[in-house]
Coordinates of C-alpha atoms and ligand atoms in Angstrom, one line a residue:
M1 CA -25.5 -4.4 14.9
M2 CA -25.0 -1.2 16.0
N3 CA -21.3 0.1 16.0
E4 CA -20.0 0.0 19.7
I5 CA -17.3 3.0 18.9
I6 CA -19.1 6.3 20.2
S7 CA -17.5 8.7 17.2
P8 CA -16.9 12.1 17.8
V9 CA -17.3 13.2 14.1
Q10 CA -20.5 13.1 12.0
I11 CA -20.2 12.3 8.6
K12 CA -23.6 13.0 7.0
V13 CA -24.9 9.1 5.0
E14 CA -26.8 9.1 2.0
P15 CA -27.1 6.0 1.9
V16 CA -27.8 4.0 -2.6
E17 CA -31.2 3.1 -3.4
S18 CA -30.1 -0.3 -4.3
S19 CA -26.8 -2.2 -4.3
R20 CA -24.6 -3.0 -7.6
I21 CA -23.2 -6.3 -5.4
H22 CA -25.0 -8.6 -7.8
E23 CA -22.9 -7.5 -10.2
V24 CA -19.8 -8.4 -9.1
D25 CA -18.5 -11.9 -9.4
F26 CA -16.7 -12.9 -6.3
E27 CA -15.0 -15.6 -7.6
N28 CA -12.9 -13.9 -9.7
L29 CA -12.2 -10.5 -8.7
V30 CA -9.4 -8.9 -10.7
F31 CA -7.4 -5.9 -8.6
G32 CA -9.3 -2.5 -8.6
E33 CA -11.6 -3.3 -11.0
K34 CA -14.6 -3.1 -8.8
F35 CA -15.8 -0.2 -5.9
S36 CA -18.3 -0.8 -3.4
D37 CA -21.5 1.1 -3.2
H38 CA -20.6 3.9 -0.8
M39 CA -17.6 6.5 -0.6
F40 CA -16.3 9.3 1.8
V41 CA -16.1 12.6 -0.1
M42 CA -14.6 15.9 1.7
E43 CA -13.8 19.2 0.5
Y44 CA -10.8 21.4 1.4
E45 CA -11.8 25.7 0.3
D46 CA -11.2 28.6 2.4
G47 CA -8.7 27.1 4.8
S48 CA -10.6 24.5 5.9
W49 CA -12.2 20.9 5.7
K50 CA -15.7 21.1 4.9
E51 CA -18.5 18.8 5.9
P52 CA -17.3 15.1 5.2
V53 CA -20.6 13.3 3.7
I54 CA -21.1 9.4 2.7
K55 CA -22.8 8.5 -0.9
P56 CA -23.3 6.3 -3.7
Y57 CA -20.3 5.4 -5.5
G58 CA -20.1 6.8 -8.5
Q59 CA -18.7 9.3 -11.4
I60 CA -17.6 13.1 -10.4
Q61 CA -17.7 16.1 -12.4
I62 CA -14.3 17.6 -13.3
S63 CA -13.2 20.2 -15.7
P64 CA -10.5 20.3 -17.8
A65 CA -8.4 23.2 -16.0
L66 CA -8.3 20.8 -12.7
N67 CA -5.2 21.8 -11.5
T68 CA -4.5 18.3 -10.5
L69 CA -4.6 17.0 -14.3
H70 CA -1.6 19.3 -15.0
Y71 CA 0.9 19.1 -11.9
G72 CA 0.1 16.1 -10.1
Q73 CA -1.0 17.4 -6.8
A74 CA -2.4 14.1 -5.9
I75 CA -2.1 11.5 -3.0
F76 CA -3.0 8.0 -1.4
E77 CA -2.9 5.5 0.4
G78 CA -3.3 2.0 0.3
M79 CA -4.7 -0.4 2.8
K80 CA -7.4 -3.6 3.7
A81 CA -9.9 -4.8 5.4
F82 CA -10.4 -8.1 6.3
Y83 CA -13.1 -10.3 7.0
K84 CA -13.5 -12.1 10.6
D85 CA -16.5 -12.8 11.4
E86 CA -20.1 -12.7 10.1
N87 CA -19.9 -9.1 12.7
T88 CA -16.4 -8.3 12.9
I89 CA -14.0 -6.6 9.9
N90 CA -10.5 -5.8 10.6
I91 CA -8.7 -2.8 9.6
F92 CA -4.9 -3.1 9.6
R93 CA -2.9 -0.8 10.6
P94 CA -5.6 2.9 10.0
D95 CA -3.1 4.2 12.6
V96 CA 0.1 4.0 10.6
H97 CA -2.0 4.5 7.0
H98 CA -3.1 7.6 8.5
E99 CA 0.1 8.8 9.5
R100 CA 1.0 8.4 6.2
L101 CA -1.1 10.2 4.5
N102 CA 0.1 13.2 6.6
N103 CA 3.7 13.0 5.7
T104 CA 2.5 12.7 2.3
A105 CA 0.1 15.7 2.4
R106 CA 2.8 17.9 3.7
R107 CA 5.4 16.7 1.6
M108 CA 2.9 18.2 -1.5
I109 CA 1.6 20.9 0.2
I110 CA -2.0 19.2 0.9
P111 CA -3.7 20.2 4.3
E112 CA -3.9 17.5 6.6
T113 CA -6.7 15.1 7.9
D114 CA -7.5 14.7 11.1
Y115 CA -7.4 10.7 12.3
D116 CA -10.9 11.0 13.8
T117 CA -12.1 11.9 10.8
F118 CA -10.6 9.2 8.7
I119 CA -11.5 6.4 11.1
T120 CA -14.8 7.4 11.4
A121 CA -14.9 7.4 7.7
L122 CA -13.6 3.8 7.5
E123 CA -15.9 2.3 10.0
E124 CA -19.2 3.5 8.4
L125 CA -18.1 2.8 5.0
L126 CA -17.2 -0.7 6.4
K127 CA -21.0 -0.6 7.8
L128 CA -22.7 0.1 4.8
D129 CA -21.1 -1.7 2.7
Y130 CA -19.5 -4.9 5.0
K131 CA -21.2 -7.5 2.3
W132 CA -18.4 -6.2 0.3
V133 CA -15.6 -7.8 1.9
P134 CA -15.6 -10.6 0.4
K135 CA -14.5 -14.1 2.2
K136 CA -12.6 -16.5 0.7
P137 CA -9.2 -17.0 2.4
G138 CA -6.6 -14.4 0.8
T139 CA -9.3 -11.9 -0.1
A140 CA -9.8 -8.2 1.2
L141 CA -11.5 -5.2 0.8
Y142 CA -9.1 -2.8 -0.3
I143 CA -9.6 0.8 0.7
R144 CA -7.6 3.6 -1.3
P145 CA -8.4 7.0 0.5
L146 CA -6.7 10.0 -2.2
I147 CA -6.5 13.8 -2.2
F148 CA -6.2 15.7 -5.1
A149 CA -6.2 19.5 -6.0
S150 CA -9.5 20.1 -7.3
A151 CA -8.8 24.6 -8.3
D152 CA -9.6 25.7 -11.9
L153 CA -6.0 26.5 -12.2
L154 CA -3.6 26.7 -14.9
A155 CA -0.8 28.3 -13.3
A156 CA 1.8 25.9 -11.9
R157 CA 1.6 26.6 -8.2
S158 CA -0.5 24.7 -4.8
S159 CA -4.6 24.6 -5.4
D160 CA -5.9 26.1 -2.8
K161 CA -9.1 23.8 -2.8
F162 CA -8.7 20.1 -2.4
S163 CA -11.1 17.3 -3.0
Y164 CA -10.4 13.9 -0.4
Y165 CA -12.8 10.6 -1.5
I166 CA -12.2 7.4 0.3
I167 CA -13.0 4.0 -2.1
T168 CA -12.9 0.9 -1.4
S169 CA -12.6 -2.2 -3.8
P170 CA -13.0 -6.1 -3.3
V171 CA -9.6 -8.0 -4.5
G172 CA -9.1 -11.5 -4.3
A173 CA -6.1 -13.7 -3.2
Y174 CA -3.0 -12.4 -4.9
Y175 CA -1.4 -16.3 -5.1
A176 CA -4.6 -18.3 -6.3
E177 CA -1.6 -20.8 -7.0
G178 CA 0.3 -20.4 -4.6
F179 CA 3.6 -18.2 -4.1
N180 CA 5.1 -17.4 -7.7
P181 CA 8.5 -16.2 -6.6
V182 CA 9.2 -12.9 -8.7
K183 CA 11.8 -11.9 -11.1
L184 CA 13.7 -8.7 -11.1
T185 CA 16.1 -6.8 -12.8
T186 CA 18.3 -3.3 -12.5
T187 CA 18.3 -0.6 -14.7
H188 CA 20.2 2.0 -15.5
E189 CA 18.8 3.7 -18.2
Y190 CA 16.3 5.5 -15.0
V191 CA 15.8 6.2 -11.7
R192 CA 12.5 6.4 -9.1
A193 CA 13.8 8.8 -6.3
V194 CA 16.1 10.5 -5.4
E195 CA 16.6 12.1 -1.9
G196 CA 15.0 15.6 -1.4
G197 CA 12.8 14.4 -4.0
T198 CA 9.2 12.7 -3.6
G199 CA 10.3 9.5 -2.9
E200 CA 9.2 8.8 0.4
A201 CA 5.5 10.1 -0.5
K202 CA 2.4 8.8 -1.3
T203 CA 1.8 10.8 -4.5
A204 CA 0.9 10.1 -8.0
G205 CA 3.9 11.4 -10.1
N206 CA 6.3 8.3 -8.6
Y207 CA 4.2 6.0 -10.1
A208 CA 3.4 7.6 -13.2
A209 CA 7.3 8.4 -14.0
S210 CA 7.8 4.5 -13.1
F211 CA 5.4 3.0 -15.8
L212 CA 7.9 2.8 -18.6
P213 CA 11.1 1.2 -17.0
A214 CA 8.5 -1.4 -15.8
R215 CA 7.2 -1.6 -19.0
K216 CA 10.5 -2.6 -20.2
A217 CA 11.3 -4.4 -17.7
A218 CA 8.0 -6.6 -18.2
Q219 CA 8.8 -6.6 -22.2
E220 CA 12.2 -8.3 -21.0
G221 CA 10.5 -11.0 -19.5
Y222 CA 11.0 -9.8 -15.7
T223 CA 8.4 -9.0 -12.7
Q224 CA 9.4 -5.3 -11.8
V225 CA 12.3 -3.2 -11.5
L226 CA 14.4 -3.3 -8.6
W227 CA 15.5 0.1 -8.7
L228 CA 18.6 1.3 -7.1
D229 CA 19.9 4.6 -5.3
A230 CA 19.8 7.8 -8.2
K231 CA 23.5 9.3 -7.2
E232 CA 25.5 6.2 -7.7
H233 CA 23.2 3.4 -9.2
K234 CA 24.8 1.5 -6.3
Y235 CA 22.3 0.9 -3.0
V236 CA 19.4 -1.0 -3.3
E237 CA 16.3 1.0 -3.2
E238 CA 13.1 -0.7 -3.3
V239 CA 10.7 -2.7 -5.9
G240 CA 7.1 -1.2 -7.4
T241 CA 5.0 -1.5 -4.8
M242 CA 6.8 -3.3 -2.3
N243 CA 9.7 -2.3 -0.3
I244 CA 12.9 -5.1 -0.5
H245 CA 14.5 -7.1 2.3
F246 CA 17.6 -9.8 1.8
L247 CA 18.4 -12.7 4.7
I248 CA 21.9 -12.9 5.0
G249 CA 23.0 -15.7 7.3
N250 CA 20.9 -14.7 10.3
T251 CA 20.5 -11.2 9.3
L252 CA 17.9 -9.4 7.9
V253 CA 19.0 -6.5 6.0
T254 CA 16.5 -3.9 5.1
P255 CA 17.1 -1.0 3.4
G256 CA 17.0 1.8 5.3
L257 CA 14.5 5.2 5.2
F258 CA 16.7 8.0 3.9
G259 CA 14.2 10.0 2.1
S260 CA 14.2 8.2 -2.0
I261 CA 11.7 4.8 0.0
L262 CA 7.8 4.7 0.8
P263 CA 8.5 3.8 4.2
G264 CA 5.5 0.8 3.4
V265 CA 4.0 -0.2 6.8
T266 CA 4.4 -4.3 5.6
R267 CA 8.1 -3.6 5.9
R268 CA 8.0 -2.0 9.5
S269 CA 5.3 -5.7 10.2
V270 CA 8.2 -7.6 8.8
I271 CA 11.3 -5.6 11.2
T272 CA 9.1 -5.5 14.3
L273 CA 8.3 -9.8 13.4
A274 CA 12.0 -10.3 13.0
K275 CA 13.6 -8.5 15.9
E276 CA 11.2 -10.8 17.8
W277 CA 12.2 -14.0 16.1
G278 CA 16.1 -13.3 17.3
Y279 CA 17.2 -12.4 13.7
N280 CA 19.7 -9.6 13.6
V281 CA 17.9 -6.9 11.8
E282 CA 19.7 -3.7 10.3
E283 CA 18.2 -1.1 8.5
R284 CA 20.5 0.5 6.2
R285 CA 22.2 0.3 3.1
I286 CA 23.4 -1.9 0.9
S287 CA 24.7 -2.2 -2.7
I288 CA 23.6 -4.8 -5.2
D289 CA 27.2 -5.8 -4.9
E290 CA 27.2 -6.9 -1.4
V291 CA 23.7 -8.8 -2.8
F292 CA 25.8 -10.5 -5.4
D293 CA 28.3 -11.3 -3.3
A294 CA 26.3 -12.8 -0.3
H295 CA 24.5 -15.1 -3.0
E296 CA 28.1 -15.8 -3.9
K297 CA 29.5 -17.3 -0.2
G298 CA 26.7 -19.0 -0.4
E299 CA 24.9 -16.4 2.5
L300 CA 21.7 -15.4 0.2
K301 CA 18.9 -17.1 2.4
E302 CA 16.4 -15.0 0.8
V303 CA 15.3 -11.9 -1.0
F304 CA 11.5 -11.1 -0.4
G305 CA 9.6 -7.8 -1.1
S306 CA 6.8 -6.5 1.4
G307 CA 3.8 -5.0 0.7
T308 CA 0.3 -4.5 1.3
A309 CA -0.6 -5.9 -2.0
A310 CA 1.0 -9.3 -1.8
V311 CA 2.0 -9.0 1.9
I312 CA 5.1 -11.1 1.1
S313 CA 6.5 -11.7 -2.0
P314 CA 9.4 -14.1 -2.9
V315 CA 12.1 -13.2 -5.6
G316 CA 12.9 -15.7 -7.4
L317 CA 15.4 -14.0 -9.3
I318 CA 17.6 -10.7 -9.7
H319 CA 19.2 -9.5 -12.8
H320 CA 21.8 -7.1 -12.7
K321 CA 24.2 -5.5 -15.8
G322 CA 24.3 -8.7 -17.4
K323 CA 24.5 -11.5 -14.4
T324 CA 21.4 -13.0 -12.8
I325 CA 21.1 -14.8 -9.7
H326 CA 18.4 -17.1 -8.5
I327 CA 17.2 -17.5 -5.6
G328 CA 15.3 -20.6 -3.2
D329 CA 15.1 -22.8 -6.2
D330 CA 12.0 -21.1 -6.5
K331 CA 10.2 -21.1 -4.0
I332 CA 9.3 -19.2 -1.1
G333 CA 11.8 -19.5 2.1
P334 CA 11.0 -20.6 5.9
V335 CA 11.3 -16.8 6.9
A336 CA 9.4 -14.9 4.4
K337 CA 6.2 -18.2 4.1
K338 CA 6.6 -17.2 8.5
L339 CA 6.1 -13.5 7.8
F340 CA 3.2 -14.2 5.9
D341 CA 1.3 -16.6 7.7
S342 CA 2.1 -14.7 11.4
I343 CA 1.0 -10.9 9.4
T344 CA -2.3 -12.9 7.5
D345 CA -3.1 -15.0 11.0
I346 CA -3.2 -11.1 12.5
Q347 CA -4.6 -9.5 9.6
Y348 CA -8.1 -12.4 9.6
G349 CA -8.3 -12.4 13.4
R350 CA -6.7 -16.0 13.5
K351 CA -4.2 -15.5 16.6
E352 CA -4.3 -12.7 18.8
D353 CA -3.3 -9.6 18.0
T354 CA -0.5 -9.0 21.0
Y355 CA 1.2 -5.4 18.7
G356 CA -2.2 -3.3 18.9
W357 CA -2.4 -3.6 14.8
V358 CA -5.6 -4.7 14.3
H359 CA -9.0 -2.1 14.4
S360 CA -11.7 -4.0 14.4
V361 CA -15.0 -2.7 13.2
K362 CA -18.8 -4.4 14.6
V363 CA -21.0 -4.6 11.5
Ligands
PLP401 C1 6.7 2.0 -4.0 C2 5.9 1.4 -2.9 N1 6.7 0.9 -2.1 C3 6.3 0.5 -0.7 C4 5.2 -0.3 -0.9 C5 4.7 -1.2 0.6 O1 4.1 -0.5 1.4 P1 3.3 -0.7 2.0 O2 3.2 -1.9 2.7 O3 2.7 0.3 3.1 O4 1.6 -1.1 1.2 C6 4.1 0.6 -1.7 C7 3.0 0.4 -1.5 O5 1.9 1.0 -1.1 C8 4.6 1.6 -2.8 O6 3.9 2.2 -3.4

């Protein structure tokens, strides 16, 4: 079927000769291991982004002197598209993801990209690869835009050439057998980000630096690290790939955005819904001691993470300095569940999107 949106951007399309889709076991999708037939590519050189093209997904040739490999001038986004019906694929909040991509680009002095090219590229990719959008409940097509320094340059300074790719990957349901509350631990040995650093940017180095503490936490039986602020080791920040929320009494407390936390798109959606449902919503500093005190007083009703991958992830346990608190009998709480249901209902088009969060693509 033809696209109904008249696009202002012309993207050259080189379609695959034969699809690889038969190689994919859609019943057993593992996150981020299979890539759809096509990818978007655009190069930046001599001060401007050049002709965009969509071509078969495949290997790229790089030199060992590639600036990114040495200095990590690389940024990305993570978002999802959902199967609504045989003619419609829903992309969740592409405008907000693109805004964050540009915010990240500015921090890493990577040239910004325009929204028209971004959304046209996504529409074209989905029209070509709509069969790669899995249909089972809970599944989605994960979309990964990335931009990296592509000059061959060993000097430790910004590149003047960049490559912009968008690749997509069918992903399975995050909760195959119901919600599994995660176990979090704080760490005093490491920090993730500090105000003035790159914490609020979605840039490669933030993740590389978190792998060792994450591995140590896993070896101790925890799912993830619950990051505290880098200066005082006192205030709660976020988790590896999700933001965190605390329901204390009737108040939903979410760590505020002061520069070291990634401003999550799901976080923003959670805050909007909670406000609309009449909860007191506070974005502010919250200390780990306040969380433990609230638990002691019986006021800590729920703790959950929010992020593109799981949408809402209940937290069943927090460990801090030798003490452990258990939250919610290892089950998802009613507010977390209602948020999960409401956001996924909008994503799959099961309920009307009164917020304008979904960008529907006719395929
Ligand atoms: C460090 C970090 N925090 C939070 C999030 C959640 O953000 P979003 O809801 O936009 O996926 C992510 C995932 O992208 C992340 O990598």
